PDB file of C-alpha atoms in Angstrom:
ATOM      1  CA  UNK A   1     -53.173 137.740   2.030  1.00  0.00           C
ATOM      2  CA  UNK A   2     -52.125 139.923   4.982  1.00  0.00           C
ATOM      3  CA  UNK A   3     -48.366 139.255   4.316  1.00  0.00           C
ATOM      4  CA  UNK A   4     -49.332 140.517   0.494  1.00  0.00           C
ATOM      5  CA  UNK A   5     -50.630 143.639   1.079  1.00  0.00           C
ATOM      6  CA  UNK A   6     -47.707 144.442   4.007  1.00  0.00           C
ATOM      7  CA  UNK A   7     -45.077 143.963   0.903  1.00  0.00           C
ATOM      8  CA  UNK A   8     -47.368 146.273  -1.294  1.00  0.00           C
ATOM      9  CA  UNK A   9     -47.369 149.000   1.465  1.00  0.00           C
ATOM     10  CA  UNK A  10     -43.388 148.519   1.376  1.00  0.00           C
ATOM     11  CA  UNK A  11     -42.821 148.848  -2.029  1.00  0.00           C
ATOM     12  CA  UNK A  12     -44.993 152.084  -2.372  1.00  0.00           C
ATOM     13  CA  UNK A  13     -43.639 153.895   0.749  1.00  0.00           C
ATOM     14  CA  UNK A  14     -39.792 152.739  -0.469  1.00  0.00           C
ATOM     15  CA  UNK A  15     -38.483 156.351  -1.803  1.00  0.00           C
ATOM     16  CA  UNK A  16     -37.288 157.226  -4.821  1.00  0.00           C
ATOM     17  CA  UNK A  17     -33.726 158.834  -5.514  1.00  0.00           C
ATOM     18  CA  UNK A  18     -34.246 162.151  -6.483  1.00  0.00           C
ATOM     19  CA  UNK A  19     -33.548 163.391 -10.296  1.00  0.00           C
ATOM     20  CA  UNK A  20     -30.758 165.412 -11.127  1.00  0.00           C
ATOM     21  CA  UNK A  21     -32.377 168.939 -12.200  1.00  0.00           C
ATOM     22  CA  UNK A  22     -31.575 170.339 -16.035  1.00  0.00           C
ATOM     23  CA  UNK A  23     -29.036 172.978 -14.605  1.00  0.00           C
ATOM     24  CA  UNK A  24     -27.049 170.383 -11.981  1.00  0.00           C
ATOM     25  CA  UNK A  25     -26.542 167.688 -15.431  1.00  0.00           C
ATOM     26  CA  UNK A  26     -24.864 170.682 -17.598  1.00  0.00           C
ATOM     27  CA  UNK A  27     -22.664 171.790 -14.865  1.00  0.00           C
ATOM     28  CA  UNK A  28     -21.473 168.032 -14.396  1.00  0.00           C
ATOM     29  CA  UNK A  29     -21.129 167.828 -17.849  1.00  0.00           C
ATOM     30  CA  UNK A  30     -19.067 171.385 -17.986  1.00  0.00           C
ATOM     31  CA  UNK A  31     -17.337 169.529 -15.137  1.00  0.00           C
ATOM     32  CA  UNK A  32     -16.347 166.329 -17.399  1.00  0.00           C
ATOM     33  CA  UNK A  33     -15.403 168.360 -20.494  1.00  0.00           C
ATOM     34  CA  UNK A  34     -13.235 170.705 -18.595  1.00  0.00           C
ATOM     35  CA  UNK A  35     -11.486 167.770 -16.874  1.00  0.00           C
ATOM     36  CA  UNK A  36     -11.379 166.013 -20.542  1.00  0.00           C
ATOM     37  CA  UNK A  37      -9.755 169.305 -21.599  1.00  0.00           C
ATOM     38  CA  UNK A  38      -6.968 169.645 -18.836  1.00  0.00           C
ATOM     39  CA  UNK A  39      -6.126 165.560 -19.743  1.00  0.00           C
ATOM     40  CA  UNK A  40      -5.811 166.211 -23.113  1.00  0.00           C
ATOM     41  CA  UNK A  41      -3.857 169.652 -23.160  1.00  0.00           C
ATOM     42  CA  UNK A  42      -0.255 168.400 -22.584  1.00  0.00           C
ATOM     43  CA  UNK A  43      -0.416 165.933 -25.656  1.00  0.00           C
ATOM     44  CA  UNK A  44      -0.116 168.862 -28.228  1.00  0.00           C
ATOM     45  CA  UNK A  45       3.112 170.046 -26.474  1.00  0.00           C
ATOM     46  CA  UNK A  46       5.148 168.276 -29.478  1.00  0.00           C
ATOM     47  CA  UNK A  47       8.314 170.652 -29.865  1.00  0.00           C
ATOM     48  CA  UNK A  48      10.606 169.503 -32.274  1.00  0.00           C
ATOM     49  CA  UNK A  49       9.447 165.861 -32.594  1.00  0.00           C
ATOM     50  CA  UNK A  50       8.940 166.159 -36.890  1.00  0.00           C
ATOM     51  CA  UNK A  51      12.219 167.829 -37.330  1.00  0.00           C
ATOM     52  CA  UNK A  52      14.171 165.083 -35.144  1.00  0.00           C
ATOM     53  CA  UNK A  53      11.967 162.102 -36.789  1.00  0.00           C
ATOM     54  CA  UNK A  54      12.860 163.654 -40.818  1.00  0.00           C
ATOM     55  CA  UNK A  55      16.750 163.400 -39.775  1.00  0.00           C
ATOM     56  CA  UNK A  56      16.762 160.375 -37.815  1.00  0.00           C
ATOM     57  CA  UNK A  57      15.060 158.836 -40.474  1.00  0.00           C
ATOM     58  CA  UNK A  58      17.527 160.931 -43.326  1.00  0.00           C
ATOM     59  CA  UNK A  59      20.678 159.474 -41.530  1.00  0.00           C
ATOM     60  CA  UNK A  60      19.051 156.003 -41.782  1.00  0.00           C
ATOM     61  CA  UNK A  61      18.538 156.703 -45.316  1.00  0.00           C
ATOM     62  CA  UNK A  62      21.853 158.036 -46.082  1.00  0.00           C
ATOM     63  CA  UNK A  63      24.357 155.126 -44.112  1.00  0.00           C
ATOM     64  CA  UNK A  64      22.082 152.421 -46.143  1.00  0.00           C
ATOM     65  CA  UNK A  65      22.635 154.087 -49.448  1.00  0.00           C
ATOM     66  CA  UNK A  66      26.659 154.145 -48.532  1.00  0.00           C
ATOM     67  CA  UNK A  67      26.604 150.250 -46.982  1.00  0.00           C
ATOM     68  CA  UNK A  68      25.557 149.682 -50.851  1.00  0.00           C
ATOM     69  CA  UNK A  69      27.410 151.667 -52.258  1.00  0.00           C
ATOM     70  CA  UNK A  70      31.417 152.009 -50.199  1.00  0.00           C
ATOM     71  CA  UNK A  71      31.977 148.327 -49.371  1.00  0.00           C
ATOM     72  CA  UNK A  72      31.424 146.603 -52.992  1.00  0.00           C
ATOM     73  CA  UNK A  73      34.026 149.606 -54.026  1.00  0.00           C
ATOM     74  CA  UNK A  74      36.331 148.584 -51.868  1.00  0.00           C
ATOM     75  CA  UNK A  75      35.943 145.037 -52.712  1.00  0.00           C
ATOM     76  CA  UNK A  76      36.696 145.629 -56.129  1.00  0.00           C
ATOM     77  CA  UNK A  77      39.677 147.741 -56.036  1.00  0.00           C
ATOM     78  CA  UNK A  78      41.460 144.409 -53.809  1.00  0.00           C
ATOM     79  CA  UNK A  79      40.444 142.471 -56.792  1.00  0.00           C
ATOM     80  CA  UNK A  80      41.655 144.741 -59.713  1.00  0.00           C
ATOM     81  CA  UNK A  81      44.887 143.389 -59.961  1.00  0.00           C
ATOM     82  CA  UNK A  82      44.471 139.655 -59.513  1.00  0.00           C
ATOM     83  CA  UNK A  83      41.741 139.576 -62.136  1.00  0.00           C
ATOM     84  CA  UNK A  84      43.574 141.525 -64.937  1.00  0.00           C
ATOM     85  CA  UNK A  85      46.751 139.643 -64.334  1.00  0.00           C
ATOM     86  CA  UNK A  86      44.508 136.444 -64.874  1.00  0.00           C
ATOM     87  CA  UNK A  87      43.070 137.871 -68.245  1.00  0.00           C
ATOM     88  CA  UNK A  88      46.477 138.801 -69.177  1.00  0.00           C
ATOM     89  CA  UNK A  89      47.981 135.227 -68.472  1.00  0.00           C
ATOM     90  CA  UNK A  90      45.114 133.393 -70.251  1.00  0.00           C
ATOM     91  CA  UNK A  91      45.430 135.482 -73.239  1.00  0.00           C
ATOM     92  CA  UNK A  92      49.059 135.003 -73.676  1.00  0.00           C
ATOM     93  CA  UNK A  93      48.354 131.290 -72.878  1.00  0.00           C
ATOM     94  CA  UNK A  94      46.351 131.143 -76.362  1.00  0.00           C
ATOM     95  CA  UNK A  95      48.452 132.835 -77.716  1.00  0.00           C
ATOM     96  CA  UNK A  96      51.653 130.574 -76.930  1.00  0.00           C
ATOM     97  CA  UNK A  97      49.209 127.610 -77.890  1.00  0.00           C
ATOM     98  CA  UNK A  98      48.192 129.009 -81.428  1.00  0.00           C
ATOM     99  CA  UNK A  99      52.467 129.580 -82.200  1.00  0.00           C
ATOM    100  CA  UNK A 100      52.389 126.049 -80.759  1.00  0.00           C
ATOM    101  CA  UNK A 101      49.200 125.160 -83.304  1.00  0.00           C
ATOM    102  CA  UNK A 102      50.884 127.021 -86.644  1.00  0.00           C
ATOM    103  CA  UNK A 103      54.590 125.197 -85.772  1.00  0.00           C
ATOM    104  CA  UNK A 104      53.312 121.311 -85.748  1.00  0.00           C
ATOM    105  CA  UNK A 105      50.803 122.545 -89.085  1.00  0.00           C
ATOM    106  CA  UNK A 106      54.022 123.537 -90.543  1.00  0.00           C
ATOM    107  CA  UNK A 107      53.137 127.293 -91.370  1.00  0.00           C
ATOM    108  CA  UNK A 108      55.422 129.010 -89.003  1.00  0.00           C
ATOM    109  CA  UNK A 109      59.274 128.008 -88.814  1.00  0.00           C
ATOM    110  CA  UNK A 110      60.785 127.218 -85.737  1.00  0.00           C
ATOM    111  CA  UNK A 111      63.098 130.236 -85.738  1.00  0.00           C
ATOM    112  CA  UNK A 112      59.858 132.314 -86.395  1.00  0.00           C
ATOM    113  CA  UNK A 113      58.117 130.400 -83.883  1.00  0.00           C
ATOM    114  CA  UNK A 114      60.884 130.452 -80.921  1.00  0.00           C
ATOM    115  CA  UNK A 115      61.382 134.669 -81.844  1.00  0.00           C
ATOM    116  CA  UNK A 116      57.354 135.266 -80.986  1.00  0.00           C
ATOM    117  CA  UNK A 117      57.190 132.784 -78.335  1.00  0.00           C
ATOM    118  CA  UNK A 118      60.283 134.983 -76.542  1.00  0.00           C
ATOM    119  CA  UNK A 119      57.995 138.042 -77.812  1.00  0.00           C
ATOM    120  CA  UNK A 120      54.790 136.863 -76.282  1.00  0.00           C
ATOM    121  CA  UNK A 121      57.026 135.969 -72.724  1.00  0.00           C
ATOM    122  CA  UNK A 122      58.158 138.950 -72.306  1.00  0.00           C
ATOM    123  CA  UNK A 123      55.229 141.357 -72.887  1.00  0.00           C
ATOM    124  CA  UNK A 124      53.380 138.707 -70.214  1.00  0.00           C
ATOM    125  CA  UNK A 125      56.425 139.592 -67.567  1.00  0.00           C
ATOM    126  CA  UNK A 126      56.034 142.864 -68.029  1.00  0.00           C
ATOM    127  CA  UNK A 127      51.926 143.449 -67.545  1.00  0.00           C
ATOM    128  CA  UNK A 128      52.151 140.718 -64.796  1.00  0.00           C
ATOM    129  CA  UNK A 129      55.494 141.276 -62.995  1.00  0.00           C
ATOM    130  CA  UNK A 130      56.329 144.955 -63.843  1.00  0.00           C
ATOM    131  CA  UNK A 131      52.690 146.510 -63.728  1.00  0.00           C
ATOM    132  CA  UNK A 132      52.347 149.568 -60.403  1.00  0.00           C
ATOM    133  CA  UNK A 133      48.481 150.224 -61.077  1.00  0.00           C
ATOM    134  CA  UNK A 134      46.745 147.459 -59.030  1.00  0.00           C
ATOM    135  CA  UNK A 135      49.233 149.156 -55.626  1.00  0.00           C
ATOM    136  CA  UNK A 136      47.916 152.220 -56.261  1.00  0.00           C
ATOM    137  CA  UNK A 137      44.541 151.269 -57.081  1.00  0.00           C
ATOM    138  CA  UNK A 138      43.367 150.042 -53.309  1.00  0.00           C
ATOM    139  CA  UNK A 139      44.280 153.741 -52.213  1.00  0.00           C
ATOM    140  CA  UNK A 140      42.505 155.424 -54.974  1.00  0.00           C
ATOM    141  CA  UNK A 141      39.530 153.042 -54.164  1.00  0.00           C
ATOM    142  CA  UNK A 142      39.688 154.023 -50.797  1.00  0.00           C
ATOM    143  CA  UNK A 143      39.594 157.919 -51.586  1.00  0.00           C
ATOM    144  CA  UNK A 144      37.259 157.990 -53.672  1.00  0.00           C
ATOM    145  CA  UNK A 145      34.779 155.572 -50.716  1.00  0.00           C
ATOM    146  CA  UNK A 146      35.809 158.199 -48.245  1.00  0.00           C
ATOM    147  CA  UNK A 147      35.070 161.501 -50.137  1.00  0.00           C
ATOM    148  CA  UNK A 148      31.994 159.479 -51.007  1.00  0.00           C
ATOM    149  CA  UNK A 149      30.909 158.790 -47.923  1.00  0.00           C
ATOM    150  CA  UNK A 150      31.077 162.793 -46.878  1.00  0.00           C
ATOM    151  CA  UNK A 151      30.004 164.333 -50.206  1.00  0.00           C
ATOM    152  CA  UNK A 152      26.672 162.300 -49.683  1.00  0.00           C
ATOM    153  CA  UNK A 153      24.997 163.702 -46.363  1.00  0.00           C
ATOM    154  CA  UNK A 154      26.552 166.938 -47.010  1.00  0.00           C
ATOM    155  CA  UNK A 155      24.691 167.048 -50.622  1.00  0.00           C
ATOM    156  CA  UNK A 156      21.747 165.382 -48.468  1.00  0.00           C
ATOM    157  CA  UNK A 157      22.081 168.764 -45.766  1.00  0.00           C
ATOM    158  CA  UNK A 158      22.399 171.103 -48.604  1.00  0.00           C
ATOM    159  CA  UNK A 159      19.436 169.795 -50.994  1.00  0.00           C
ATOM    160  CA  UNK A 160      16.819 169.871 -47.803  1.00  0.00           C
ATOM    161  CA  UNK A 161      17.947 173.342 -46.489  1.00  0.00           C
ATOM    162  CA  UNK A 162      17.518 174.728 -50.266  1.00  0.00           C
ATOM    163  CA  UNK A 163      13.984 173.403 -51.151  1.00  0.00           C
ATOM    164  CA  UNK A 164      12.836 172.128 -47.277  1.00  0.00           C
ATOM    165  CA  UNK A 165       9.872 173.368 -45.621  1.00  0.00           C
ATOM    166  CA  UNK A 166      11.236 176.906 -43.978  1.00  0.00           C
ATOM    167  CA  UNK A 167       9.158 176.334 -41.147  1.00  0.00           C
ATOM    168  CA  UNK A 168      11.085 173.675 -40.022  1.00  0.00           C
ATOM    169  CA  UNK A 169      13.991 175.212 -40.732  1.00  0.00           C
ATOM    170  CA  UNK A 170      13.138 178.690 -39.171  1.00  0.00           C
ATOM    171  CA  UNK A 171      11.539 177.192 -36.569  1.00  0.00           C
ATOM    172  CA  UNK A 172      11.701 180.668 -33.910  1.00  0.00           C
ATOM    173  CA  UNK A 173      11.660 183.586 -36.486  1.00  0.00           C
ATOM    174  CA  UNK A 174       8.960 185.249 -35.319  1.00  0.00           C
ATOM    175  CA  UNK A 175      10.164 185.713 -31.863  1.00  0.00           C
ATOM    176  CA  UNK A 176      12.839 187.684 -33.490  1.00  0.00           C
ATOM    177  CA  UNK A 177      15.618 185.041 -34.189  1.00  0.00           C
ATOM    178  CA  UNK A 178      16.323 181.351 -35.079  1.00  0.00           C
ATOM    179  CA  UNK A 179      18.706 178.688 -34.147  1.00  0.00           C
ATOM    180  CA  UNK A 180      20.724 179.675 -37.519  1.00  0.00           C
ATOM    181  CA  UNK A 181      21.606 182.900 -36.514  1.00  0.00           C
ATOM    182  CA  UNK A 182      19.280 184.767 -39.146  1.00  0.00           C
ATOM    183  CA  UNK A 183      17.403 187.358 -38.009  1.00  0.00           C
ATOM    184  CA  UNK A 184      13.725 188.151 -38.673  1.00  0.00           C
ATOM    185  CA  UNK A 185      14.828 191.619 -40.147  1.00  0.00           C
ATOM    186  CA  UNK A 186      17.182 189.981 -42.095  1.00  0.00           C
ATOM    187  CA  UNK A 187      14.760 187.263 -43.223  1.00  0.00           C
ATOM    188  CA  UNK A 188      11.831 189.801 -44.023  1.00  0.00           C
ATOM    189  CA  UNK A 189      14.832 191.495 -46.350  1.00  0.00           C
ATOM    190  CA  UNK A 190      15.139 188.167 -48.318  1.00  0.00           C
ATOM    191  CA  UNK A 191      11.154 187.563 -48.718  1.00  0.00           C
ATOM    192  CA  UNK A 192      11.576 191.417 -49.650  1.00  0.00           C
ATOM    193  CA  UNK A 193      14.203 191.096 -52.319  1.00  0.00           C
ATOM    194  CA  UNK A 194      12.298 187.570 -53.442  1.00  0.00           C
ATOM    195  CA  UNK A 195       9.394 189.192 -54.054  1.00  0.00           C
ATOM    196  CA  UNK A 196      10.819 191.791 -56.059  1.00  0.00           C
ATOM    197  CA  UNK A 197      12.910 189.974 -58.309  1.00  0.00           C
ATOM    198  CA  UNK A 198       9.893 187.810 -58.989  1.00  0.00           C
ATOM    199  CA  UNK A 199       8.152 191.363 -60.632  1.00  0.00           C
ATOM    200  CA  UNK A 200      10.700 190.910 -62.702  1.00  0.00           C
ATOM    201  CA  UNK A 201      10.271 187.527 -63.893  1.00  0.00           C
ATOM    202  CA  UNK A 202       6.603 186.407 -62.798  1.00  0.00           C
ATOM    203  CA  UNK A 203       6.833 183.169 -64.711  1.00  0.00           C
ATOM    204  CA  UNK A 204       9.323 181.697 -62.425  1.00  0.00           C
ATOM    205  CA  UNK A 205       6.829 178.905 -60.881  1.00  0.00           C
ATOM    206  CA  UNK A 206       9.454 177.777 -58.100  1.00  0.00           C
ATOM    207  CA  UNK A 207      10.315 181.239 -56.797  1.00  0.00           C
ATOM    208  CA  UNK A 208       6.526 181.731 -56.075  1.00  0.00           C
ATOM    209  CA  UNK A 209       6.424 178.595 -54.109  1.00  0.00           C
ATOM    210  CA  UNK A 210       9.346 180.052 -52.065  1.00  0.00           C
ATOM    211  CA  UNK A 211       7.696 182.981 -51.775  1.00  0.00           C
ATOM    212  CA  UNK A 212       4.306 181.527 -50.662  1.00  0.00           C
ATOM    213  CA  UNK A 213       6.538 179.172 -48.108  1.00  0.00           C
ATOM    214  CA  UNK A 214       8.357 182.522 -46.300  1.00  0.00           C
ATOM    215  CA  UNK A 215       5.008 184.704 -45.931  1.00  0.00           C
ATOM    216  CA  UNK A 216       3.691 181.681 -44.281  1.00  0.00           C
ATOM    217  CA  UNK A 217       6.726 181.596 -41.982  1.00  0.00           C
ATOM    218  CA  UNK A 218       6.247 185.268 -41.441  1.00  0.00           C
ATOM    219  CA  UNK A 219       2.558 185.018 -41.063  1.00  0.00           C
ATOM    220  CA  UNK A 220       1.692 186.641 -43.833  1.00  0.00           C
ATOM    221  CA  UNK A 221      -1.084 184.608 -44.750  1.00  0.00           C
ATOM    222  CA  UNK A 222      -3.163 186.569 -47.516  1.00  0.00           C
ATOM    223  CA  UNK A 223      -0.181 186.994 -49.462  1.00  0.00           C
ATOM    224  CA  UNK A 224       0.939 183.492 -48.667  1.00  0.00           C
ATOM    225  CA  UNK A 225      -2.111 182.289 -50.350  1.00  0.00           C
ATOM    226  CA  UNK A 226      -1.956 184.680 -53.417  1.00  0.00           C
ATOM    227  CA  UNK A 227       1.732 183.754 -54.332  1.00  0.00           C
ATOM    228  CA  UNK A 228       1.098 180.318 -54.051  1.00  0.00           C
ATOM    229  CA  UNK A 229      -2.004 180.554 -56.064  1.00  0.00           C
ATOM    230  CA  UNK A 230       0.246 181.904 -58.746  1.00  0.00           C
ATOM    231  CA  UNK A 231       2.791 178.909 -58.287  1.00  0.00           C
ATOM    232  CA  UNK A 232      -0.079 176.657 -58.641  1.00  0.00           C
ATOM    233  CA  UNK A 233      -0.976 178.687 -62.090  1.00  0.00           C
ATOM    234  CA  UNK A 234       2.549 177.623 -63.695  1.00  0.00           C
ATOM    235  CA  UNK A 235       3.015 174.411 -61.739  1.00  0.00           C
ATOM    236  CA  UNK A 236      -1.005 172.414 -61.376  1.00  0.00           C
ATOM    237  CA  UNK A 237       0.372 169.135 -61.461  1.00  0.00           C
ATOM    238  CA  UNK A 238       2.849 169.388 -58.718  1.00  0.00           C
ATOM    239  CA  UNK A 239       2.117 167.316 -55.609  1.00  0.00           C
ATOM    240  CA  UNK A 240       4.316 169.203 -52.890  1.00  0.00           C
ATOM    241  CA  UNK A 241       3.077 172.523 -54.180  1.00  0.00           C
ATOM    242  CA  UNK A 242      -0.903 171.906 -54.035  1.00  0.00           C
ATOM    243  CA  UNK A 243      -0.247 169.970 -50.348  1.00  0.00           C
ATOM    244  CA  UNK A 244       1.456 173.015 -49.057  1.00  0.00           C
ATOM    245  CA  UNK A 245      -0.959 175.037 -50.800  1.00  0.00           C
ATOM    246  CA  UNK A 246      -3.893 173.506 -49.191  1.00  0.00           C
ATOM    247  CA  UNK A 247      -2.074 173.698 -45.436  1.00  0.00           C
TER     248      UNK A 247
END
């Protein structure tokens, strides 16, 4: 019973850690959300990540639309000439065996049937022996891949710099310059001229998308808004326009 009430008189006279007062738990949690802040602050240093991604993944796009297109081209143009001249022969063939056919029937004589046999020989020497299109054909072929194979990307380049996003484009125009050697004067003279040709012709739904696109580049916000609400007037079903629109 004594060694009882000795524990009792321990466990009451055992102190108690102290509680953290209201002021020292918001200043640790100031502490945490600051230190949460500085960890987190270098992730939205991005640069030019979307750009590169959009023509990484364009190039990849582009060299699997020519590997589909360039090599069954070229395949065919080796083939042009041993195919036709095998047509050729096979109709001469029944031909020769139909003379052959009409001479044993008795309907064609033999002088008859030896002058169109000679006839039919000759014309097949001269499309099989004589003919210079399936040479030249491998080189045409082979043109035609090559200018393929650059008209592609560069209609790919020129497509995405006339209806892409300026602000990828124009990525530094409002510290006075881009990478395309277009000034911000120079650009505020376009969105200038833009705007007034579109007083001119306010039913022209894709010029006030443009329009909305370059104040936004500009920062020109309010009227950003207004001239794409007026592309949105003429164009409410279009997907690109209401998503840029709503950015």
């Amino acid at each position: 019973m004594v060694r009882t009430a000795a524990a009792a008189c321990r466990r009451i006279r055992r102190p108690r850690p102290p509680r953290p007062s209201p002021a020292t738990g918001a200043g640790s949690r100031n502490k945490r959300l600051r230190a949460q802040a500085r960890g987190r602050a270098p992730r939205r240093k991005r640069g030019g990540a979307p750009v590169t991604a959009f023509v990484v993944l364009g190039a990849v796009l582009i060299a699997g639309a020519l590997l589909f297109v360039v090599p069954p081209l070229l395949r065919r143009s080796s083939r042009t000439g041993a195919t036709r001249d095998a047509v050729n022969v096979a109709v001469y063939r029944d031909q020769l065996r139909e003379l052959d056919a009409d001479l044993r029937a008795g309907t064609l004589a033999s002088d008859q049937h030896e002058k169109a046999r000679r006839e039919i020989e000759a014309r097949l020497l001269a499309d099989v022996g004589g003919g210079e299109a399936p040479a030249q054909s491998p080189r045409h072929a082979r043109a035609a891949a090559l200018a393929l194979g650059v008209a592609v990307p560069i209609c790919a380049l020129a497509v995405y710099v006339a209806v892409g996003n300026p602000r990828t484009l124009l990525p530094q125009t409002s510290e006075g310059g881009n990478q395309h050697g277009l000034s911000a004067q120079q650009f505020e003279a376009l969105v200038s001229r833009l705007a007034a040709r579109l007083k001119d012709n306010p039913e022209d739904a894709e010029g006030w998308m443009m329009l909305g696109r370059s104040y936004a580049v500009l920062g020109r916000f309010g009227e950003s808004s207004e001239a794409y609400a007026k592309a949105a007037a003429r164009m409410p079903r279009d997907a690109q326009l209401l998503a840029d629109y709503a950015d």
